Amino acid sequence: MFRNKEIRQFAGVLAVITLIFAGAGFAVSTAAGRLVLASAAMFDLAFLFFTRARYQSIARISDQINRILHNEDHLYIYDSEEGELSILQSEIMKMTLRIREQNTRLKNEKERLADSLADIAHQLRTPLTSINLVLSLLEDCPDIRRRRELLRETEELLVRMDWLITSLLKLSRLDAGIVEFQCEKVTVRRLIREALQPLLIPMELHDIRLRSELPEDVRIDGDPGWLSEAFQNVLKNCMESVGNHGQIEIACEDTLLYTEITICDDGPGVEQEDLAGLFERFYRGKNSKTAGYGIGLALCRTIITRQGGTVTAANRPEGGAVFRIRFPK
């Protein structure tokens, strides 16, 4: 307590005042001087008692803060009567809870980052292993036609790797919050047309039929480039699902409350237990034959939800999967 400068100064001033008044008291009479000394002593004792109790409370609070800094699991802030110390203890408790919540969040994010890095490494390793195998076969293959087939296979693997890396970079930019979405009114027909443009040739090669019923005047607010990317990933997922000789249907419903774009296919649909995780990153379900990486739908959901929309998936009663993308008005 006496380590504090203000306490030492107060004690010094009190001693001077006591000596002055005691001297004046003794000048009047001995009884008056003794009364002044006794009163000063009682006052000093009362001051020391209450000040010591206050500093003990401050010391306990300091000890609790030290425990917080050393990440102790058990933490208890001593109760005190209403006053400044009680307010201070309450603020420290709030600070403690907030720090712990932030630490828990940081630990969870660190674990998710580690899992994501492991998944990315695994996803990149798979095509790289295939490319190495193809190159080894290419080296020992004298047949020109077979060599051309192997080169085409290598090119397809490189294209898939390029798409994976590009999609991961887009996801990382979205997660970092450095993407600024443009907000403009754009027709649904234009978005679907731009999303389908790079998919028309693969659809023709696999004999995939397309049925589209899109009104000309239905518009939504959003970034045309990013929204086209989202629709394209859904369409690409439907293409992979239907395989050869399949069919994809696109429809749009415009109401007073929302605009909904529906994309469905006539493929085998989605396993019921896989629906909940369909839009999670690197989630490929129980079908190990799936050619995708589990990135496209995750990117689609991130793009749409960041612009105020929602996307859901379900199975149609007549067979196949249906994706509903909804933008409220």
GROMACS .gro file of C-alpha atoms in nm:
model
  329
    1MET     CA    1   0.000   0.000   0.000
    2PHE     CA    2   0.277   0.244   0.095
    3ARG     CA    3   0.451   0.167  -0.232
    4ASN     CA    4   0.207   0.412  -0.389
    5LYS     CA    5   0.330   0.769  -0.404
    6GLU     CA    6  -0.010   0.925  -0.328
    7ILE     CA    7  -0.042   0.723  -0.005
    8ARG     CA    8   0.302   0.832   0.112
    9GLN     CA    9   0.221   1.195   0.030
   10PHE     CA   10  -0.113   1.173   0.211
   11ALA     CA   11   0.054   1.019   0.519
   12GLY     CA   12   0.315   1.295   0.522
   13VAL     CA   13   0.055   1.572   0.496
   14LEU     CA   14  -0.154   1.403   0.768
   15ALA     CA   15   0.148   1.384   1.000
   16VAL     CA   16   0.223   1.754   0.948
   17ILE     CA   17  -0.139   1.851   1.017
   18THR     CA   18  -0.145   1.629   1.326
   19LEU     CA   19   0.173   1.790   1.464
   20ILE     CA   20   0.039   2.141   1.401
   21PHE     CA   21  -0.293   2.079   1.570
   22ALA     CA   22  -0.134   1.876   1.852
   23GLY     CA   23   0.106   2.162   1.919
   24ALA     CA   24  -0.182   2.405   1.925
   25GLY     CA   25  -0.373   2.174   2.160
   26PHE     CA   26  -0.084   2.137   2.400
   27ALA     CA   27  -0.047   2.517   2.395
   28VAL     CA   28  -0.400   2.540   2.525
   29SER     CA   29  -0.382   2.249   2.771
   30THR     CA   30  -0.237   1.902   2.805
   31ALA     CA   31  -0.582   1.742   2.780
   32ALA     CA   32  -0.652   1.925   2.456
   33GLY     CA   33  -0.322   1.807   2.307
   34ARG     CA   34  -0.388   1.447   2.403
   35LEU     CA   35  -0.738   1.467   2.259
   36VAL     CA   36  -0.596   1.589   1.926
   37LEU     CA   37  -0.339   1.307   1.921
   38ALA     CA   38  -0.601   1.045   2.009
   39SER     CA   39  -0.838   1.174   1.739
   40ALA     CA   40  -0.561   1.176   1.481
   41ALA     CA   41  -0.459   0.821   1.577
   42MET     CA   42  -0.818   0.694   1.546
   43PHE     CA   43  -0.855   0.867   1.211
   44ASP     CA   44  -0.527   0.716   1.091
   45LEU     CA   45  -0.633   0.367   1.198
   46ALA     CA   46  -0.973   0.399   1.025
   47PHE     CA   47  -0.807   0.530   0.710
   48LEU     CA   48  -0.550   0.248   0.709
   49PHE     CA   49  -0.818  -0.015   0.765
   50PHE     CA   50  -1.047   0.092   0.480
   51THR     CA   51  -0.759   0.174   0.244
   52ARG     CA   52  -0.597  -0.164   0.312
   53ALA     CA   53  -0.927  -0.343   0.238
   54ARG     CA   54  -0.961  -0.152  -0.090
   55TYR     CA   55  -0.605  -0.232  -0.194
   56GLN     CA   56  -0.660  -0.599  -0.110
   57SER     CA   57  -0.956  -0.598  -0.349
   58ILE     CA   58  -0.740  -0.431  -0.614
   59ALA     CA   59  -0.468  -0.693  -0.552
   60ARG     CA   60  -0.723  -0.973  -0.603
   61ILE     CA   61  -0.839  -0.814  -0.928
   62SER     CA   62  -0.474  -0.785  -1.038
   63ASP     CA   63  -0.426  -1.153  -0.959
   64GLN     CA   64  -0.729  -1.244  -1.168
   65ILE     CA   65  -0.598  -1.040  -1.461
   66ASN     CA   66  -0.267  -1.224  -1.431
   67ARG     CA   67  -0.454  -1.554  -1.449
   68ILE     CA   68  -0.634  -1.434  -1.759
   69LEU     CA   69  -0.302  -1.354  -1.923
   70HIS     CA   70  -0.178  -1.706  -1.843
   71ASN     CA   71  -0.491  -1.868  -1.994
   72GLU     CA   72  -0.613  -2.040  -1.680
   73ASP     CA   73  -0.933  -2.236  -1.740
   74HIS     CA   74  -1.092  -2.162  -1.404
   75LEU     CA   75  -1.153  -1.797  -1.337
   76TYR     CA   76  -1.355  -1.635  -1.063
   77ILE     CA   77  -1.388  -1.264  -1.002
   78TYR     CA   78  -1.452  -1.197  -0.634
   79ASP     CA   79  -1.782  -1.031  -0.556
   80SER     CA   80  -1.772  -0.688  -0.400
   81GLU     CA   81  -2.025  -0.434  -0.287
   82GLU     CA   82  -2.168  -0.188  -0.531
   83GLY     CA   83  -1.919   0.080  -0.629
   84GLU     CA   84  -1.624   0.155  -0.856
   85LEU     CA   85  -1.452  -0.177  -0.781
   86SER     CA   86  -1.769  -0.369  -0.858
   87ILE     CA   87  -1.796  -0.189  -1.192
   88LEU     CA   88  -1.429  -0.266  -1.262
   89GLN     CA   89  -1.477  -0.634  -1.181
   90SER     CA   90  -1.782  -0.650  -1.405
   91GLU     CA   91  -1.589  -0.497  -1.696
   92ILE     CA   92  -1.302  -0.741  -1.640
   93MET     CA   93  -1.546  -1.032  -1.647
   94LYS     CA   94  -1.690  -0.906  -1.978
   95MET     CA   95  -1.339  -0.867  -2.116
   96THR     CA   96  -1.250  -1.219  -2.004
   97LEU     CA   97  -1.553  -1.375  -2.171
   98ARG     CA   98  -1.488  -1.182  -2.490
   99ILE     CA   99  -1.121  -1.282  -2.498
  100ARG     CA  100  -1.213  -1.647  -2.447
  101GLU     CA  101  -1.472  -1.635  -2.724
  102GLN     CA  102  -1.217  -1.482  -2.958
  103ASN     CA  103  -0.956  -1.742  -2.861
  104THR     CA  104  -1.204  -2.022  -2.923
  105ARG     CA  105  -1.297  -1.871  -3.260
  106LEU     CA  106  -0.930  -1.835  -3.356
  107LYS     CA  107  -0.858  -2.196  -3.260
  108ASN     CA  108  -1.153  -2.318  -3.466
  109GLU     CA  109  -1.043  -2.108  -3.764
  110LYS     CA  110  -0.690  -2.242  -3.727
  111GLU     CA  111  -0.820  -2.599  -3.729
  112ARG     CA  112  -1.040  -2.529  -4.032
  113LEU     CA  113  -0.744  -2.371  -4.211
  114ALA     CA  114  -0.529  -2.675  -4.140
  115ASP     CA  115  -0.805  -2.905  -4.268
  116SER     CA  116  -0.853  -2.690  -4.577
  117LEU     CA  117  -0.481  -2.691  -4.654
  118ALA     CA  118  -0.475  -3.069  -4.616
  119ASP     CA  119  -0.775  -3.100  -4.850
  120ILE     CA  120  -0.618  -2.866  -5.105
  121ALA     CA  121  -0.294  -3.063  -5.097
  122HIS     CA  122  -0.488  -3.385  -5.147
  123GLN     CA  123  -0.696  -3.242  -5.432
  124LEU     CA  124  -0.385  -3.116  -5.612
  125ARG     CA  125  -0.192  -3.435  -5.550
  126THR     CA  126  -0.453  -3.650  -5.725
  127PRO     CA  127  -0.425  -3.494  -6.074
  128LEU     CA  128  -0.049  -3.452  -6.033
  129THR     CA  129  -0.016  -3.825  -5.967
  130SER     CA  130  -0.229  -3.897  -6.274
  131ILE     CA  131  -0.017  -3.664  -6.487
  132ASN     CA  132   0.303  -3.835  -6.373
  133LEU     CA  133   0.152  -4.173  -6.458
  134VAL     CA  134   0.042  -4.054  -6.802
  135LEU     CA  135   0.385  -3.907  -6.873
  136SER     CA  136   0.553  -4.233  -6.780
  137LEU     CA  137   0.318  -4.418  -7.016
  138LEU     CA  138   0.379  -4.159  -7.285
  139GLU     CA  139   0.753  -4.208  -7.261
  140ASP     CA  140   0.730  -4.580  -7.336
  141CYS     CA  141   0.447  -4.565  -7.592
  142PRO     CA  142   0.553  -4.598  -7.959
  143ASP     CA  143   0.197  -4.583  -8.098
  144ILE     CA  144   0.126  -4.230  -8.228
  145ARG     CA  145  -0.250  -4.259  -8.183
  146ARG     CA  146  -0.209  -4.377  -7.824
  147ARG     CA  147   0.038  -4.096  -7.757
  148ARG     CA  148  -0.216  -3.843  -7.880
  149GLU     CA  149  -0.478  -3.990  -7.647
  150LEU     CA  150  -0.238  -3.964  -7.355
  151LEU     CA  151  -0.156  -3.604  -7.444
  152ARG     CA  152  -0.527  -3.517  -7.454
  153GLU     CA  153  -0.573  -3.683  -7.115
  154THR     CA  154  -0.282  -3.481  -6.977
  155GLU     CA  155  -0.433  -3.163  -7.116
  156GLU     CA  156  -0.768  -3.242  -6.952
  157LEU     CA  157  -0.595  -3.300  -6.618
  158LEU     CA  158  -0.411  -2.968  -6.648
  159VAL     CA  159  -0.736  -2.789  -6.732
  160ARG     CA  160  -0.899  -2.942  -6.424
  161MET     CA  161  -0.605  -2.835  -6.209
  162ASP     CA  162  -0.626  -2.484  -6.349
  163TRP     CA  163  -0.998  -2.471  -6.270
  164LEU     CA  164  -0.936  -2.599  -5.916
  165ILE     CA  165  -0.664  -2.344  -5.842
  166THR     CA  166  -0.870  -2.061  -5.992
  167SER     CA  167  -1.174  -2.160  -5.785
  168LEU     CA  168  -0.966  -2.181  -5.468
  169LEU     CA  169  -0.825  -1.836  -5.533
  170LYS     CA  170  -1.176  -1.700  -5.580
  171LEU     CA  171  -1.290  -1.861  -5.255
  172SER     CA  172  -0.992  -1.720  -5.068
  173ARG     CA  173  -1.065  -1.370  -5.202
  174LEU     CA  174  -1.427  -1.401  -5.093
  175ASP     CA  175  -1.325  -1.525  -4.748
  176ALA     CA  176  -1.078  -1.240  -4.708
  177GLY     CA  177  -1.352  -0.989  -4.787
  178ILE     CA  178  -1.152  -0.814  -5.060
  179VAL     CA  179  -1.415  -0.872  -5.329
  180GLU     CA  180  -1.645  -0.577  -5.389
  181PHE     CA  181  -1.962  -0.691  -5.562
  182GLN     CA  182  -2.113  -0.457  -5.815
  183CYS     CA  183  -2.485  -0.400  -5.775
  184GLU     CA  184  -2.681  -0.353  -6.094
  185LYS     CA  185  -3.005  -0.475  -6.238
  186VAL     CA  186  -2.944  -0.764  -6.475
  187THR     CA  187  -3.187  -0.997  -6.648
  188VAL     CA  188  -3.196  -1.362  -6.547
  189ARG     CA  189  -3.188  -1.459  -6.914
  190ARG     CA  190  -2.855  -1.279  -6.962
  191LEU     CA  191  -2.704  -1.446  -6.654
  192ILE     CA  192  -2.805  -1.793  -6.770
  193ARG     CA  193  -2.686  -1.725  -7.125
  194GLU     CA  194  -2.342  -1.617  -7.002
  195ALA     CA  195  -2.324  -1.914  -6.763
  196LEU     CA  196  -2.411  -2.159  -7.042
  197GLN     CA  197  -2.170  -2.016  -7.300
  198PRO     CA  198  -1.859  -2.223  -7.205
  199LEU     CA  199  -2.073  -2.534  -7.143
  200LEU     CA  200  -2.254  -2.558  -7.477
  201ILE     CA  201  -1.987  -2.764  -7.655
  202PRO     CA  202  -1.945  -3.020  -7.371
  203MET     CA  203  -2.324  -3.049  -7.351
  204GLU     CA  204  -2.341  -3.115  -7.725
  205LEU     CA  205  -2.063  -3.374  -7.705
  206HIS     CA  206  -2.248  -3.559  -7.428
  207ASP     CA  207  -2.588  -3.516  -7.598
  208ILE     CA  208  -2.735  -3.328  -7.303
  209ARG     CA  209  -3.067  -3.163  -7.384
  210LEU     CA  210  -3.149  -2.822  -7.243
  211ARG     CA  211  -3.496  -2.686  -7.174
  212SER     CA  212  -3.518  -2.322  -7.069
  213GLU     CA  213  -3.824  -2.116  -6.977
  214LEU     CA  214  -3.699  -1.771  -6.883
  215PRO     CA  215  -3.905  -1.452  -6.912
  216GLU     CA  216  -3.731  -1.166  -7.087
  217ASP     CA  217  -3.809  -0.890  -6.837
  218VAL     CA  218  -3.724  -1.059  -6.503
  219ARG     CA  219  -3.431  -0.882  -6.337
  220ILE     CA  220  -3.236  -0.924  -6.017
  221ASP     CA  221  -2.987  -0.699  -5.838
  222GLY     CA  222  -2.629  -0.823  -5.820
  223ASP     CA  223  -2.290  -0.856  -5.981
  224PRO     CA  224  -2.337  -1.010  -6.330
  225GLY     CA  225  -1.991  -1.166  -6.349
  226TRP     CA  226  -2.002  -1.337  -6.011
  227LEU     CA  227  -2.365  -1.446  -6.046
  228SER     CA  228  -2.290  -1.605  -6.384
  229GLU     CA  229  -2.005  -1.791  -6.214
  230ALA     CA  230  -2.247  -1.922  -5.950
  231PHE     CA  231  -2.505  -2.039  -6.206
  232GLN     CA  232  -2.231  -2.199  -6.415
  233ASN     CA  233  -2.115  -2.410  -6.121
  234VAL     CA  234  -2.467  -2.537  -6.062
  235LEU     CA  235  -2.508  -2.620  -6.432
  236LYS     CA  236  -2.171  -2.794  -6.435
  237ASN     CA  237  -2.278  -3.005  -6.138
  238CYS     CA  238  -2.597  -3.103  -6.322
  239MET     CA  239  -2.396  -3.196  -6.632
  240GLU     CA  240  -2.172  -3.427  -6.429
  241SER     CA  241  -2.479  -3.581  -6.269
  242VAL     CA  242  -2.680  -3.661  -6.584
  243GLY     CA  243  -2.386  -3.796  -6.787
  244ASN     CA  244  -2.462  -3.878  -7.150
  245HIS     CA  245  -2.807  -3.831  -7.308
  246GLY     CA  246  -2.943  -3.645  -7.006
  247GLN     CA  247  -3.161  -3.339  -6.973
  248ILE     CA  248  -3.132  -3.012  -6.779
  249GLU     CA  249  -3.426  -2.778  -6.721
  250ILE     CA  250  -3.406  -2.412  -6.623
  251ALA     CA  251  -3.706  -2.210  -6.509
  252CYS     CA  252  -3.770  -1.879  -6.339
  253GLU     CA  253  -4.051  -1.764  -6.112
  254ASP     CA  254  -4.101  -1.398  -6.030
  255THR     CA  255  -4.326  -1.306  -5.736
  256LEU     CA  256  -4.387  -0.996  -5.526
  257LEU     CA  257  -4.153  -1.128  -5.258
  258TYR     CA  258  -3.871  -1.296  -5.448
  259THR     CA  259  -3.726  -1.411  -5.778
  260GLU     CA  260  -3.643  -1.782  -5.794
  261ILE     CA  261  -3.433  -1.959  -6.056
  262THR     CA  262  -3.477  -2.335  -6.066
  263ILE     CA  263  -3.219  -2.565  -6.226
  264CYS     CA  264  -3.296  -2.937  -6.230
  265ASP     CA  265  -3.169  -3.249  -6.402
  266ASP     CA  266  -3.289  -3.604  -6.466
  267GLY     CA  267  -2.987  -3.774  -6.315
  268PRO     CA  268  -2.981  -4.012  -6.019
  269GLY     CA  269  -3.026  -3.728  -5.770
  270VAL     CA  270  -2.845  -3.678  -5.442
  271GLU     CA  271  -2.826  -3.923  -5.156
  272GLN     CA  272  -3.045  -3.803  -4.870
  273GLU     CA  273  -2.758  -3.804  -4.621
  274ASP     CA  274  -2.547  -3.595  -4.861
  275LEU     CA  275  -2.794  -3.309  -4.902
  276ALA     CA  276  -2.690  -3.137  -4.578
  277GLY     CA  277  -2.323  -3.116  -4.680
  278LEU     CA  278  -2.366  -3.066  -5.053
  279PHE     CA  279  -2.252  -2.702  -5.042
  280GLU     CA  280  -1.960  -2.761  -4.804
  281ARG     CA  281  -1.607  -2.729  -4.935
  282PHE     CA  282  -1.441  -3.047  -5.060
  283TYR     CA  283  -1.756  -3.244  -4.984
  284ARG     CA  284  -1.806  -3.515  -5.244
  285GLY     CA  285  -2.051  -3.744  -5.068
  286LYS     CA  286  -2.037  -4.119  -5.057
  287ASN     CA  287  -2.010  -4.155  -5.435
  288SER     CA  288  -1.636  -4.201  -5.479
  289LYS     CA  289  -1.680  -4.203  -5.859
  290THR     CA  290  -1.763  -3.833  -5.860
  291ALA     CA  291  -1.521  -3.645  -6.082
  292GLY     CA  292  -1.559  -3.309  -5.908
  293TYR     CA  293  -1.354  -3.159  -5.629
  294GLY     CA  294  -1.633  -3.036  -5.405
  295ILE     CA  295  -1.546  -2.671  -5.478
  296GLY     CA  296  -1.801  -2.552  -5.734
  297LEU     CA  297  -2.114  -2.565  -5.519
  298ALA     CA  298  -1.930  -2.417  -5.220
  299LEU     CA  299  -1.820  -2.126  -5.437
  300CYS     CA  300  -2.175  -2.094  -5.570
  301ARG     CA  301  -2.326  -2.066  -5.222
  302THR     CA  302  -2.066  -1.813  -5.109
  303ILE     CA  303  -2.129  -1.590  -5.411
  304ILE     CA  304  -2.506  -1.602  -5.380
  305THR     CA  305  -2.531  -1.557  -5.002
  306ARG     CA  306  -2.287  -1.264  -5.012
  307GLN     CA  307  -2.533  -1.092  -5.246
  308GLY     CA  308  -2.839  -1.154  -5.033
  309GLY     CA  309  -2.966  -1.470  -5.200
  310THR     CA  310  -3.010  -1.831  -5.095
  311VAL     CA  311  -2.945  -2.161  -5.270
  312THR     CA  312  -3.086  -2.500  -5.175
  313ALA     CA  313  -3.081  -2.849  -5.323
  314ALA     CA  314  -3.335  -3.129  -5.311
  315ASN     CA  315  -3.445  -3.440  -5.498
  316ARG     CA  316  -3.743  -3.432  -5.733
  317PRO     CA  317  -4.017  -3.693  -5.683
  318GLU     CA  318  -3.986  -3.797  -6.049
  319GLY     CA  319  -3.608  -3.834  -6.013
  320GLY     CA  320  -3.307  -3.609  -6.041
  321ALA     CA  321  -3.185  -3.313  -5.840
  322VAL     CA  322  -3.326  -2.962  -5.825
  323PHE     CA  323  -3.141  -2.645  -5.723
  324ARG     CA  324  -3.341  -2.340  -5.618
  325ILE     CA  325  -3.168  -2.003  -5.618
  326ARG     CA  326  -3.379  -1.731  -5.463
  327PHE     CA  327  -3.326  -1.355  -5.440
  328PRO     CA  328  -3.565  -1.160  -5.215
  329LYS     CA  329  -3.695  -0.825  -5.332
   0.00000   0.00000   0.00000
